[in-house]
Coordinates of C-alpha atoms (C1' of nucleotides) in Angstrom, one line a residue:
Chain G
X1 CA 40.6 89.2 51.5
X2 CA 39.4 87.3 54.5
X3 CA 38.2 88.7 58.0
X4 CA 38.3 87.4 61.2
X5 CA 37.4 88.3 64.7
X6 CA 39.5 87.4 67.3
X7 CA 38.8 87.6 71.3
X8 CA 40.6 88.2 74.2
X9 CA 38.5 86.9 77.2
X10 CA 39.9 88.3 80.3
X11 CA 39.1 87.2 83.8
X12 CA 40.5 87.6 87.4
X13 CA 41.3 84.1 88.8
X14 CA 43.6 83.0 91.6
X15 CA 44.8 86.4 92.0
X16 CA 45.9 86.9 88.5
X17 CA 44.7 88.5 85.7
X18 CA 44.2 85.3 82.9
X19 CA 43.3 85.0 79.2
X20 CA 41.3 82.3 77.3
X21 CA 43.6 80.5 74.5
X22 CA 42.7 77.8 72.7
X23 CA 45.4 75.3 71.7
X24 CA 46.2 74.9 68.1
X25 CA 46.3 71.3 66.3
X26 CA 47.2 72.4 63.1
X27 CA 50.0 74.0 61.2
X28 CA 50.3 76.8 61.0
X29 CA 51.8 77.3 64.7
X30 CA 50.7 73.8 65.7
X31 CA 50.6 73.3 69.3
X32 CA 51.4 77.1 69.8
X33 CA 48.5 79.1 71.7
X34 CA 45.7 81.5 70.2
X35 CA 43.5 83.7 70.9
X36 CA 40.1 81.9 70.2
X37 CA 38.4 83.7 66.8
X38 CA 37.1 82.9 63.5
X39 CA 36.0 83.8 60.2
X40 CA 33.1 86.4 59.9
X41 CA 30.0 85.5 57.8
X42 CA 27.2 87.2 56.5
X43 CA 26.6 89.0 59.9
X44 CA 27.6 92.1 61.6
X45 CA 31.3 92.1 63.5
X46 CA 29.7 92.5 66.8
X47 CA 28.0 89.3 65.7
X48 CA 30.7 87.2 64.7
X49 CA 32.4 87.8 68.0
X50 CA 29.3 87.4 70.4
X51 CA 28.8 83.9 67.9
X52 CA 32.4 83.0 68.4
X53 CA 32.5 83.5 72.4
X54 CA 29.3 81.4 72.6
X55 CA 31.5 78.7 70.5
X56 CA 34.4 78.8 72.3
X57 CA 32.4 79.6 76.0
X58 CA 29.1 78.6 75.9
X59 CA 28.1 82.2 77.3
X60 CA 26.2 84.7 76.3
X61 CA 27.4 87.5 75.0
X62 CA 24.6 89.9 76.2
X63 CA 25.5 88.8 79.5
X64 CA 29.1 90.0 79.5
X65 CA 30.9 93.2 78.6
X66 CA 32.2 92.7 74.7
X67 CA 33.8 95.3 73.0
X68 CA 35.9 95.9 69.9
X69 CA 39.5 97.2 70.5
X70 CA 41.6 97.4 67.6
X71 CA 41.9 95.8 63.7
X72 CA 45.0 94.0 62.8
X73 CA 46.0 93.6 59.3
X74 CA 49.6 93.1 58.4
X75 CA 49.7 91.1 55.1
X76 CA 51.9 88.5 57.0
X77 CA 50.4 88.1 60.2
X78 CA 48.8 84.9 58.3
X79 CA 51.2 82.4 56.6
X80 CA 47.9 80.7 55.1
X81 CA 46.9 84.1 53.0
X82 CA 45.5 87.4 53.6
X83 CA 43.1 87.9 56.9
X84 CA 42.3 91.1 58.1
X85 CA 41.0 90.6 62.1
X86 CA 39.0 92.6 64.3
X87 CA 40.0 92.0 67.9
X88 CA 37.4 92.0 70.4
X89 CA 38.0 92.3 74.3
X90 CA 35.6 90.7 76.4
X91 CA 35.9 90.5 80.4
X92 CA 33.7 88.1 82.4
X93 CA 33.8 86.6 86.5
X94 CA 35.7 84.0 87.4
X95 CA 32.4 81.5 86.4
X96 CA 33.2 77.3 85.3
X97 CA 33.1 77.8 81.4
X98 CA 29.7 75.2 80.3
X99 CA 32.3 74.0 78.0
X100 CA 29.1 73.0 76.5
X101 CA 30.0 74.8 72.9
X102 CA 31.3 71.5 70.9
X103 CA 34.6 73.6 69.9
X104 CA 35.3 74.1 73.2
X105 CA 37.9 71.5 72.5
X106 CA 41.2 72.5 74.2
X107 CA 40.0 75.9 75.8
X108 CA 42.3 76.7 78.7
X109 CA 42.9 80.0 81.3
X110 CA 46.8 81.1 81.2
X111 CA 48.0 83.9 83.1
X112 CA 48.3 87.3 80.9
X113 CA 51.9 87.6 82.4
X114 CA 53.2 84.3 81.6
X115 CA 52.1 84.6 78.0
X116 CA 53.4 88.5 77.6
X117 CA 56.6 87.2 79.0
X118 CA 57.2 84.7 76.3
X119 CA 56.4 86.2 73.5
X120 CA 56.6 82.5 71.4
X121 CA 54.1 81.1 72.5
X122 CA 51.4 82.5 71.1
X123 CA 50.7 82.1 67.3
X124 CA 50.4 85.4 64.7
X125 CA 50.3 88.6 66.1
X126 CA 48.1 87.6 68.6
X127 CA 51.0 88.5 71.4
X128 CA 50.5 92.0 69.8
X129 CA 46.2 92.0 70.4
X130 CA 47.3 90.9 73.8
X131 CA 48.8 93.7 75.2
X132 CA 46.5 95.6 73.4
X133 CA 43.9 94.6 75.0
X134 CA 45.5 94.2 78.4
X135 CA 46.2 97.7 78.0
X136 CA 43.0 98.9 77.1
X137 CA 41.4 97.2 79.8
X138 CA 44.1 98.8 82.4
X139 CA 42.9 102.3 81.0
X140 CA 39.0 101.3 80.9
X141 CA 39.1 100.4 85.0
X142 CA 40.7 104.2 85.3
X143 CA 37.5 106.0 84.4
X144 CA 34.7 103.6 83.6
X145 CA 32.9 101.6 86.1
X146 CA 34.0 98.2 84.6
X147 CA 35.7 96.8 86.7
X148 CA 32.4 94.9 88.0
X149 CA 32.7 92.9 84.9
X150 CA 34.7 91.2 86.3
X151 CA 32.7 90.0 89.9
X152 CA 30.2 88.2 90.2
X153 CA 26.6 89.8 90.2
X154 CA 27.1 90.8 93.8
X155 CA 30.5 91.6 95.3
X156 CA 32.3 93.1 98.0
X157 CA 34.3 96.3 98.1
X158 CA 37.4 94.3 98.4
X159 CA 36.7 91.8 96.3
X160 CA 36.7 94.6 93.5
X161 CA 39.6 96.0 95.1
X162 CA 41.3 92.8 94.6
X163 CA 39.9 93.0 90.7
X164 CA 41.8 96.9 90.2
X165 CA 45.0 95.6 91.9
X166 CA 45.0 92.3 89.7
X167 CA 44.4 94.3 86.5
X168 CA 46.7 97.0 87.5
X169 CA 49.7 94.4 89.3
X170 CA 50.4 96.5 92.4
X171 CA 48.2 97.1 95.4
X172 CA 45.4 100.2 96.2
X173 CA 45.1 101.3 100.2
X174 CA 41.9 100.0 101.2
X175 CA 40.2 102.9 103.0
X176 CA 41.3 105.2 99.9
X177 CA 40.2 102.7 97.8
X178 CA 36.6 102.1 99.6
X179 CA 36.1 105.8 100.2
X180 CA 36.5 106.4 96.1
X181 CA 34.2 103.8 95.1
X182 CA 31.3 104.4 97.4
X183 CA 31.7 108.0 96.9
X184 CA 31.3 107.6 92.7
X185 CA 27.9 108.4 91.9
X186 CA 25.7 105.3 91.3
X187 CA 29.2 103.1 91.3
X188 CA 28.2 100.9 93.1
X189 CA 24.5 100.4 95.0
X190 CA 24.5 98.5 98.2
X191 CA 22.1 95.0 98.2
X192 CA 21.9 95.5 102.4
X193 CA 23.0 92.2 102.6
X194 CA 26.7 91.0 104.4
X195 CA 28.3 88.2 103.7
X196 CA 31.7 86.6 104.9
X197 CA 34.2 85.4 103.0
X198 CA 37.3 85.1 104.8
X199 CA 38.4 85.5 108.2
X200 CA 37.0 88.9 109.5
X201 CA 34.5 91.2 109.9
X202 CA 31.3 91.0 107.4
X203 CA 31.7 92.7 104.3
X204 CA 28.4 94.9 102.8
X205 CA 27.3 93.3 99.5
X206 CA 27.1 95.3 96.2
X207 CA 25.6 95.3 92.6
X208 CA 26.4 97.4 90.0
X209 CA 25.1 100.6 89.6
X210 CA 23.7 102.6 86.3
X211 CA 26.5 104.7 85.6
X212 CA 28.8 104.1 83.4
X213 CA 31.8 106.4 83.6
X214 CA 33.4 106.8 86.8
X215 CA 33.4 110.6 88.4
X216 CA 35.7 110.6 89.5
X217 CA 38.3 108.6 88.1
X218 CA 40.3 106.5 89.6
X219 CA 43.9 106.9 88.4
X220 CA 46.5 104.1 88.1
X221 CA 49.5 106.2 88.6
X222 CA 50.5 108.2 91.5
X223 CA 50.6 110.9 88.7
X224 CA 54.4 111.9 89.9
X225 CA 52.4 114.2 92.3
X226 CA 54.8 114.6 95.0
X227 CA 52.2 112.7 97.2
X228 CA 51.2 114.7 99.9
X229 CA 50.5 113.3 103.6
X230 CA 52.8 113.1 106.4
X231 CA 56.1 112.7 104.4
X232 CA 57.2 116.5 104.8
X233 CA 59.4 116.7 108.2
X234 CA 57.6 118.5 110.4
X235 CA 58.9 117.7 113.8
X236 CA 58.4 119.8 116.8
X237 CA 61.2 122.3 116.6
X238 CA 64.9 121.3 115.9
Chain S
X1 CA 34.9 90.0 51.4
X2 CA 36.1 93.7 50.6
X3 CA 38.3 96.3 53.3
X4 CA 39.0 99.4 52.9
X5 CA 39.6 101.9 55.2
X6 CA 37.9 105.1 55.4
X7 CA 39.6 109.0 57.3
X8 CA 37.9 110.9 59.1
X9 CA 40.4 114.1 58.5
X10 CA 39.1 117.0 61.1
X11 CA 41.1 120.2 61.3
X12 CA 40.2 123.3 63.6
X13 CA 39.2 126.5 61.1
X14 CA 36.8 129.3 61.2
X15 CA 36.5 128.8 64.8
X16 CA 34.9 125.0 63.9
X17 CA 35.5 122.0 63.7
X18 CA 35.8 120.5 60.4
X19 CA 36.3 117.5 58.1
X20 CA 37.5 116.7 55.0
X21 CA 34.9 114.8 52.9
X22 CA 34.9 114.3 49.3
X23 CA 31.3 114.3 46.7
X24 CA 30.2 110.7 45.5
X25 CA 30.4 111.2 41.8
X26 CA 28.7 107.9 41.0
X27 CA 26.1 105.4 42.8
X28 CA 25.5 104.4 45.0
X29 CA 24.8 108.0 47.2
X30 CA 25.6 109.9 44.4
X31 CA 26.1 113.4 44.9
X32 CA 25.9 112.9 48.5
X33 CA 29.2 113.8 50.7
X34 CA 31.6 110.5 52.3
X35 CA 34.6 110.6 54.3
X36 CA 37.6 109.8 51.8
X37 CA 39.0 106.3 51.6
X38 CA 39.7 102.9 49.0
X39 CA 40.7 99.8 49.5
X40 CA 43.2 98.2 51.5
X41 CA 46.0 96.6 48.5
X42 CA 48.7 94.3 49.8
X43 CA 50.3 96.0 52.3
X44 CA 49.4 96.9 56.1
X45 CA 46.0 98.9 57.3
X46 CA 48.2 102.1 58.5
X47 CA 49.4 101.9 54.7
X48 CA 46.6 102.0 53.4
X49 CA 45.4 104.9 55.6
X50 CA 48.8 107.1 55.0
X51 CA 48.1 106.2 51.2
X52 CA 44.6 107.3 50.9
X53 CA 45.9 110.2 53.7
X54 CA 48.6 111.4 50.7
X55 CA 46.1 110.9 47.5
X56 CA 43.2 113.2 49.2
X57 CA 44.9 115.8 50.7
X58 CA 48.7 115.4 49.3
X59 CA 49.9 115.3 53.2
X60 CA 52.5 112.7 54.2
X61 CA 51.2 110.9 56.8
X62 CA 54.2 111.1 59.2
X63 CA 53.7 114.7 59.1
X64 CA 50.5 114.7 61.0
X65 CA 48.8 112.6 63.8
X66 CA 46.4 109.7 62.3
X67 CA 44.9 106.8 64.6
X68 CA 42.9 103.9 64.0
X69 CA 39.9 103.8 66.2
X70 CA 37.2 101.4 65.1
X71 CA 36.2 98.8 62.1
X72 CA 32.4 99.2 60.8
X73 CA 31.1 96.0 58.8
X74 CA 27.5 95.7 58.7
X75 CA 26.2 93.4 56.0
X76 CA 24.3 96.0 54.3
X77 CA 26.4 99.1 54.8
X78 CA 27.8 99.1 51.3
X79 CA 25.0 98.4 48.5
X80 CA 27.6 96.9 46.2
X81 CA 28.6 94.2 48.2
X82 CA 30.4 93.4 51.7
X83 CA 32.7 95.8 52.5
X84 CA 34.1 96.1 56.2
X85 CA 35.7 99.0 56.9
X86 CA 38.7 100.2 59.5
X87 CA 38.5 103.6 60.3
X88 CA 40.9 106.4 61.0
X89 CA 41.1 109.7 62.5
X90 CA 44.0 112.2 61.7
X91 CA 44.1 115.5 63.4
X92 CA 45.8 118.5 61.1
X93 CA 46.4 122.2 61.4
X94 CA 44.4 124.6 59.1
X95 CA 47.1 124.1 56.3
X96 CA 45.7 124.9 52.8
X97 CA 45.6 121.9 51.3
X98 CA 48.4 121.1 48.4
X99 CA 45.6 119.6 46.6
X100 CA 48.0 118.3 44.3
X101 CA 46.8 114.7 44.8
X102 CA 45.3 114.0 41.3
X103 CA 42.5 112.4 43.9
X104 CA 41.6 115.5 45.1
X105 CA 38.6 116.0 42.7
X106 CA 36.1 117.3 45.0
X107 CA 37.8 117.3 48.6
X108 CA 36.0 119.7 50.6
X109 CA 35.9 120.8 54.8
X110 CA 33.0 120.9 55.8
X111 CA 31.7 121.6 59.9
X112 CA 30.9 118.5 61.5
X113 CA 28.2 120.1 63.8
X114 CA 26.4 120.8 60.4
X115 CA 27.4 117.3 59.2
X116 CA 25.8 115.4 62.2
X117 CA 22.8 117.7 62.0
X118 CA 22.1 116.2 58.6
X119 CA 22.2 112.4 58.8
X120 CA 21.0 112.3 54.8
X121 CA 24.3 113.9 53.9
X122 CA 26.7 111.9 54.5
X123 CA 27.2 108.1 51.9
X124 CA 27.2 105.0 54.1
X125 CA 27.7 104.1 57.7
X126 CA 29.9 107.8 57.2
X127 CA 27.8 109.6 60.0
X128 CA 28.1 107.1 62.5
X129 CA 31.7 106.6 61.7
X130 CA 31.8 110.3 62.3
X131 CA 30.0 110.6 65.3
X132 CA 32.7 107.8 66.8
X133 CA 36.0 109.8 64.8
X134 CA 34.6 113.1 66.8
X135 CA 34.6 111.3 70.2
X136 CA 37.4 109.9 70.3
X137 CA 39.3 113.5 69.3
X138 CA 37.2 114.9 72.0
X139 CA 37.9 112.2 74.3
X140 CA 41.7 112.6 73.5
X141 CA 41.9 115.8 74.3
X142 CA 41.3 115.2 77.9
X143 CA 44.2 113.1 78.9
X144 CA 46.6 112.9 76.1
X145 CA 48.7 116.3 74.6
X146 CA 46.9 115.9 70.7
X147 CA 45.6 119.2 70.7
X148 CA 49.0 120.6 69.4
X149 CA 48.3 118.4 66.4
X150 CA 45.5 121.1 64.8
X151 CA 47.9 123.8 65.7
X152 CA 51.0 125.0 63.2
X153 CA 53.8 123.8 64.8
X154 CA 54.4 127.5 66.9
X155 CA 51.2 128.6 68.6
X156 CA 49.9 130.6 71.8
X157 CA 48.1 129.6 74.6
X158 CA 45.4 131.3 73.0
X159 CA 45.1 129.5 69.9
X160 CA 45.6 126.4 71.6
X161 CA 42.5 127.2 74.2
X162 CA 40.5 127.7 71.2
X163 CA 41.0 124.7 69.7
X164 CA 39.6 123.0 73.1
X165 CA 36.6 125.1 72.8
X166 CA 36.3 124.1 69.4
X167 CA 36.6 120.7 69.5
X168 CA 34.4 121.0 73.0
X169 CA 32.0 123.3 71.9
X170 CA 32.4 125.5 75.0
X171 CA 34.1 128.1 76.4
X172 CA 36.9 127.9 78.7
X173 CA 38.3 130.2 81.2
X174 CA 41.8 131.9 80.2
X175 CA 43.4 132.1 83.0
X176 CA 42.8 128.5 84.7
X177 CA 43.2 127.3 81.1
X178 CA 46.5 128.5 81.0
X179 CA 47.6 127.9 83.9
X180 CA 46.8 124.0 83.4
X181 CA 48.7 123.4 80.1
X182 CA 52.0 125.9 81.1
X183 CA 51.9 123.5 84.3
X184 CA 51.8 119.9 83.1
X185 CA 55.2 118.7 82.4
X186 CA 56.8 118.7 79.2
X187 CA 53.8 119.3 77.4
X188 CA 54.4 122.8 76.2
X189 CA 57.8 124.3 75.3
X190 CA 58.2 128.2 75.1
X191 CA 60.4 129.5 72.3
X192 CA 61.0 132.4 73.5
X193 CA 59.6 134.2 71.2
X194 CA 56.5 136.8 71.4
X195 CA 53.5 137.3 68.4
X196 CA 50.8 139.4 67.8
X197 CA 47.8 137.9 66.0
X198 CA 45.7 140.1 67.5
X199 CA 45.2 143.7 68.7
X200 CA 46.4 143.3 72.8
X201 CA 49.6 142.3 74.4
X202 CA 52.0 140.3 72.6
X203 CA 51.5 136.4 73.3
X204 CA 54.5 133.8 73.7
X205 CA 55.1 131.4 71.4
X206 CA 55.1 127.6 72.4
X207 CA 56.1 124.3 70.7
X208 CA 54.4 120.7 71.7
X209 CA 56.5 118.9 74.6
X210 CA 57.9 115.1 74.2
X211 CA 54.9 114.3 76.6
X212 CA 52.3 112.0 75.7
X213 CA 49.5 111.9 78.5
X214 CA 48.6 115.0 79.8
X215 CA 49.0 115.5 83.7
X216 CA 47.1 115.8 85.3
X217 CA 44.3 115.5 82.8
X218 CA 42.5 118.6 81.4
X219 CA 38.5 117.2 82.0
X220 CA 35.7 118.4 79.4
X221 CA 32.7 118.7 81.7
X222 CA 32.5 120.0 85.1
X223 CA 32.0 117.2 86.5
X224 CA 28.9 117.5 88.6
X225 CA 30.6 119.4 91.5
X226 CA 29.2 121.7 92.9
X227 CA 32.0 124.0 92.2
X228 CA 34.4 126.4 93.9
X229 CA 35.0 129.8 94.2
X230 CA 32.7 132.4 96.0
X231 CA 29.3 131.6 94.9
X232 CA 28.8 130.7 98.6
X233 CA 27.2 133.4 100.2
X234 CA 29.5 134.5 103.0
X235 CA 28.7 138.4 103.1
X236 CA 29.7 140.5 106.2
X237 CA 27.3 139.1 108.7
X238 CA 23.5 138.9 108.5
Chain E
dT1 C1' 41.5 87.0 124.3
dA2 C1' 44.2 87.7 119.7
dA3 C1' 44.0 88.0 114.9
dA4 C1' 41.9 89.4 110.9
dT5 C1' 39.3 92.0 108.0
dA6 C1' 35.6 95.9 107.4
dG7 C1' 34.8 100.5 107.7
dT8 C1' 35.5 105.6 109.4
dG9 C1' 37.9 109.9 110.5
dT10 C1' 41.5 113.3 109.9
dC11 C1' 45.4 115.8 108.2
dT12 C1' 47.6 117.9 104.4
dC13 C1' 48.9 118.8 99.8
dT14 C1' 47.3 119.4 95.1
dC15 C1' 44.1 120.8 91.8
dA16 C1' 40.3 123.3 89.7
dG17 C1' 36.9 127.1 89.4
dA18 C1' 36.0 131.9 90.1
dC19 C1' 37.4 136.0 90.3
dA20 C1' 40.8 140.2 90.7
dT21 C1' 44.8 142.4 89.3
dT22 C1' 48.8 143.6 86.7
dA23 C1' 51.5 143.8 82.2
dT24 C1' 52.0 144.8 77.4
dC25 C1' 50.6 145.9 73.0
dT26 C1' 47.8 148.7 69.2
dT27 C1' 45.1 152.6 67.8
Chain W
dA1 C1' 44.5 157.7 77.0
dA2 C1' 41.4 153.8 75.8
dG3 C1' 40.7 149.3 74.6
dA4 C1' 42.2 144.7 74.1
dT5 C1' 44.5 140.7 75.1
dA6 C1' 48.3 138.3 77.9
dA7 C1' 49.8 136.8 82.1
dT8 C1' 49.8 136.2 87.2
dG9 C1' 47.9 136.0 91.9
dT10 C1' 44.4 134.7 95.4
dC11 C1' 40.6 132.5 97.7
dT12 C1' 38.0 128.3 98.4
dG13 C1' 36.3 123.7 98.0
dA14 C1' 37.0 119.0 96.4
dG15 C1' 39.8 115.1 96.0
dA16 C1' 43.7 111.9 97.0
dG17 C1' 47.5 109.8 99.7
dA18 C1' 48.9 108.6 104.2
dC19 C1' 47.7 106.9 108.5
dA20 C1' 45.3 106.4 112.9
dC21 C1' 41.4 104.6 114.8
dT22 C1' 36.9 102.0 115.6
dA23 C1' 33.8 97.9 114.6
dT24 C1' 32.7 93.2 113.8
dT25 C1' 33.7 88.6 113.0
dT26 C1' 36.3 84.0 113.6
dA27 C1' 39.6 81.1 116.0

DNA sequence: TAAATAGTGTCTCTCAGACATTATCTT
DNA sequence: AAGATAATGTCTGAGAGACACTATTTA
């Protein structure tokens, strides 16, 4: 029985949340997209997949959160025989790949939504890991601090807005959203530094803090709380 | 290259929480304990599990809650050879076990605080793959409605806080305790029905809701703040 | 100046912790 | 009645959504 590790690089480019696929040239699912991966060898999992992303990336995996997700082992899911994989999620900024690795052959960033929209296109159950691993990242930016993964090593406050609201698809109020992130305890640490990157004021520049789960979370949903704020009538008189 | 999967099987009993583990019979770590589990045959991982699930216990597998949460495949963690292993958690109530299975040689529960206080005792990678299957139930408890899962399928309030505090390892406080789980929607239903398992008042009887997530969430720890309640000092003036 | 974005302040509702109190059952 | 447990109520502070307002930069 063989096993595999396969990856699913996330990043945040152009506004959208995207994946890295490789591009099949052999049956099975010729010309269908994968989910870059490979056979493990006589090293540990976490191995295989850090070996695998330096393959298909040329990054280092130490440099970048990796983590495992989920095993997937229908006796199907390969036409060619039995394979067992272990799926790895890995998110990383939205850096120029050194498409150095020699396999980086026909590595390309598609948009998460496209490919979860057609569910065809991508070969085994590797639609399946997807939205696995979408999912789990959705969940992970709720109440671990993340979401810097996916920013460069300094960033703005809404620049990692603009990373929640990607990830999640809808949009956050910006002074909520600042107030919750510089309030979380060693979230975020401020360099002192301002830079400008669009139009506007100049936005403080951050690094990562130490901690690693976020307290308090920040929730996706609106939690079917009946919202509070100015929505209750309360006019003068009537 | 081998896979098998290996439970971790906790229950709530004695006022701890415990695991299923079977005695190693032959080497390698014979005599020591190991979480039960086989090889993966031709059919699918959760199979495999719900298989192992019926021939250690006798359970069916759809009776009870059981997860995947992790694979473990060091090159060294099985003497014999390369084995990589996906693990699984399942949650039960204190049922007696129909230890019918003809598998069921030597199944014992045993407390997991005593288990991880012992690294020696358990065969393998089995304490790490503990320590992992016991953060995750933790974990679960906050935000998802699992804890019904180690409770017979009526129960009180009172036997479901103690399975928190169990599972937690702390105490919580009745009243805000109840308050939280009778409040989040659909996660408990009342019978109607009243039981005494104790000498006091007569307690209601609830069943688990169709609600998965639990909201809002119930958190573990108290998060840091600085808390509530009247432990300011606002006597009658000074 | 206007436009645009960054950042702060405030109001109110909900939730959680810390009690206090009432209700119901057994002995 | 006493003791025990179940169930409810109240006060207070923290947090979140909504929104108004101020600050700083470019065009």
């Amino acid at each position: 029985m063989a096993v595999a590790v396969d990856l699913a690089i996330l990043t945040v480019r152009d506004k959208q949340l995207q994946v890295l696929t490789v591009e099949r040239g052999t049956p099975p699912f010729q010309g269908a997209c994968a989910l870059p991966g490979g056979y493990v060898e006589d090293e540990d999992l976490s191995a295989a997949a850090a070996r695998e992303l330096q393959e298909e990336t040329g990054l280092d995996a130490d440099k970048l959160h990796i983590e495992q997700f989920g095993a997937y082992g229908a006796p199907d899911r390969d036409p060619r025989g039995r394979v067992v994989s272990i799926a790895y999620l890995a998110l990383m900024p939205d850096l120029p790949l050194p498409s150095a690795g020699g396999d980086a052959r026909s590595a390309h960033w598609i948009p998460v939504g496209k490919l979860l929209a057609e569910p065809e296109r991508l070969a085994f159950d590797h639609h399946q890991i997807l939205t696995d691993a979408v999912e789990r990242a959705r969940a992970k930016l709720e109440d671990t601090t993340l979401a810097p993964a996916f920013c460069p090593d300094e960033f703005t406050v809404a620049e990692l807005r603009e990373v929640y609201e990607t990830v999640w698809g809808h949009a956050l109020h910006p002074g909520n959203f600042r107030r919750k992130v510089t309030g979380a305890e060693d979230f975020l640490i401020p360099t002192g530094e301002r830079t400008i990157r669009s139009g506007g004021r100049a936005a403080a520049l951050y690094r990562r803090g130490p901690a690693e789960r976020l307290i308090p979370a920040i929730l996706r949903h609106h939690s079917a709380r009946s919202g509070a704020g100015r929505s209750q009538l309360r006019g003068p008189a009537r």
